[in-house]
């Protein structure tokens, strides 16, 4: 059965709306992992209930943890067991939840038994070899159950001898994590490093991690370290080059509030840039530990006004939107948001530094360029991003989403201004923001 498409109706007046987006996916998943390692019960409030967080919570339940989910109140309660994993054998299916795949791969090495981690077809194409190699250097035993050939034209960095790469499904034969020294690349996914850091306190000895490349998405690693500190564990670091974690224990937290998701908020921060007027987003601050809050700096460069009041942010769009040249390597999840508003600027916009976006839910660089072209926008695709030119008139199109939630959410912004945008498979937003289109309607 195919998912119905959704036509986006333009808003013909300047915006004047107050909205609230769900809790952060990144914070929810980090808190779930760390709470299950702590010794005792942690209560998460404003937690995200989406495909990704459900896969993660369900995996913990299958592994024998007491995880109570109260969706109506956006609350999760996790009883951790001090670094122990109850199940000695488990097969975990994590859909296309990249965060769950990376975090659980490291987490399972702390157990005592055999575990298999698998996901949807796209997950079986998403590389995890760097993490497997780093964990192997620390004494863990992980092995791919199949090796993937790299398709023609695939631009991501190959593993091994350049012909195959390691992707899920993987098998983990665990007997605790010995520890020691390891090295890892930082240019495919910062989640590999985050996964290592979060499980490191429960290794048998100290862990020292050295980065072999520059690190993409640095704010996500800062977020990981901040959440670890919230739960009582501090690490030693030399910038983004070397990290040391000594054996330690997380402390449970009676009430741990999750901030609203800055990546999800980016679409509503951007809406006034397209439509004019003002949108206020509640329960988020510029002091957020989420890196994607820096998307507000991008909007300011383009000519929007950003104001902060108690516990909310207000963005106002003005008559002229300026094209910019911006490196988004630290906030790649908001690149599609920028790409959707760029055609309405008065000069070209160059997005740089997002080669890592090619190995997300889809090849986001190529997919974004393809769909903008479908609308009649002139776009140049680069290895690490794109150049988007202003457009006077668009042509109607059914936007393909590639089962990627961020394609659906970003391109719906164009439909707020141009009458002719239909989103194919809109339900793919359930990955991180199940009621996105209902919240979008409240802008009216």
Short mmCIF file of C-alpha atoms in Angstrom, two decimals, residues 218-220 222 240 262-263 266 269 284-301 306 313 324 326-328 330-331 334:
data_model
loop_
_atom_site.label_atom_id
_atom_site.label_comp_id
_atom_site.label_asym_id
_atom_site.label_seq_id
_atom_site.Cartn_x
_atom_site.Cartn_y
_atom_site.Cartn_z
CA UNK A 218 31.26 18.74 16.61
CA UNK A 219 28.29 20.15 18.58
CA UNK A 220 26.80 16.65 18.81
CA UNK A 222 29.74 18.45 22.93
CA UNK A 240 38.49 17.33 19.36
CA UNK A 262 16.48 22.24 17.58
CA UNK A 263 16.60 20.37 14.25
CA UNK A 266 14.65 24.81 12.27
CA UNK A 269 12.56 29.24 12.49
CA UNK A 284 14.20 26.31 23.53
CA UNK A 285 17.04 28.75 24.09
CA UNK A 286 20.11 29.95 22.23
CA UNK A 287 22.09 28.45 25.12
CA UNK A 288 20.85 24.98 24.06
CA UNK A 289 23.39 22.14 24.06
CA UNK A 290 22.02 21.19 20.62
CA UNK A 291 24.31 22.34 17.83
CA UNK A 292 21.47 22.96 15.39
CA UNK A 293 20.48 26.05 17.38
CA UNK A 294 23.26 27.71 15.35
CA UNK A 295 20.91 27.62 12.35
CA UNK A 296 19.58 30.88 13.82
CA UNK A 297 22.95 32.48 12.95
CA UNK A 298 22.40 31.41 9.33
CA UNK A 299 18.97 33.06 9.28
CA UNK A 300 20.42 36.26 10.74
CA UNK A 301 23.07 36.34 7.99
CA UNK A 306 16.11 36.67 16.06
CA UNK A 313 12.88 32.19 20.52
CA UNK A 324 24.91 33.44 1.70
CA UNK A 326 28.05 29.00 4.59
CA UNK A 327 29.93 25.96 5.90
CA UNK A 328 27.36 23.67 7.59
CA UNK A 330 28.70 21.22 12.22
CA UNK A 331 24.93 21.48 11.54
CA UNK A 334 19.66 21.86 8.85
#
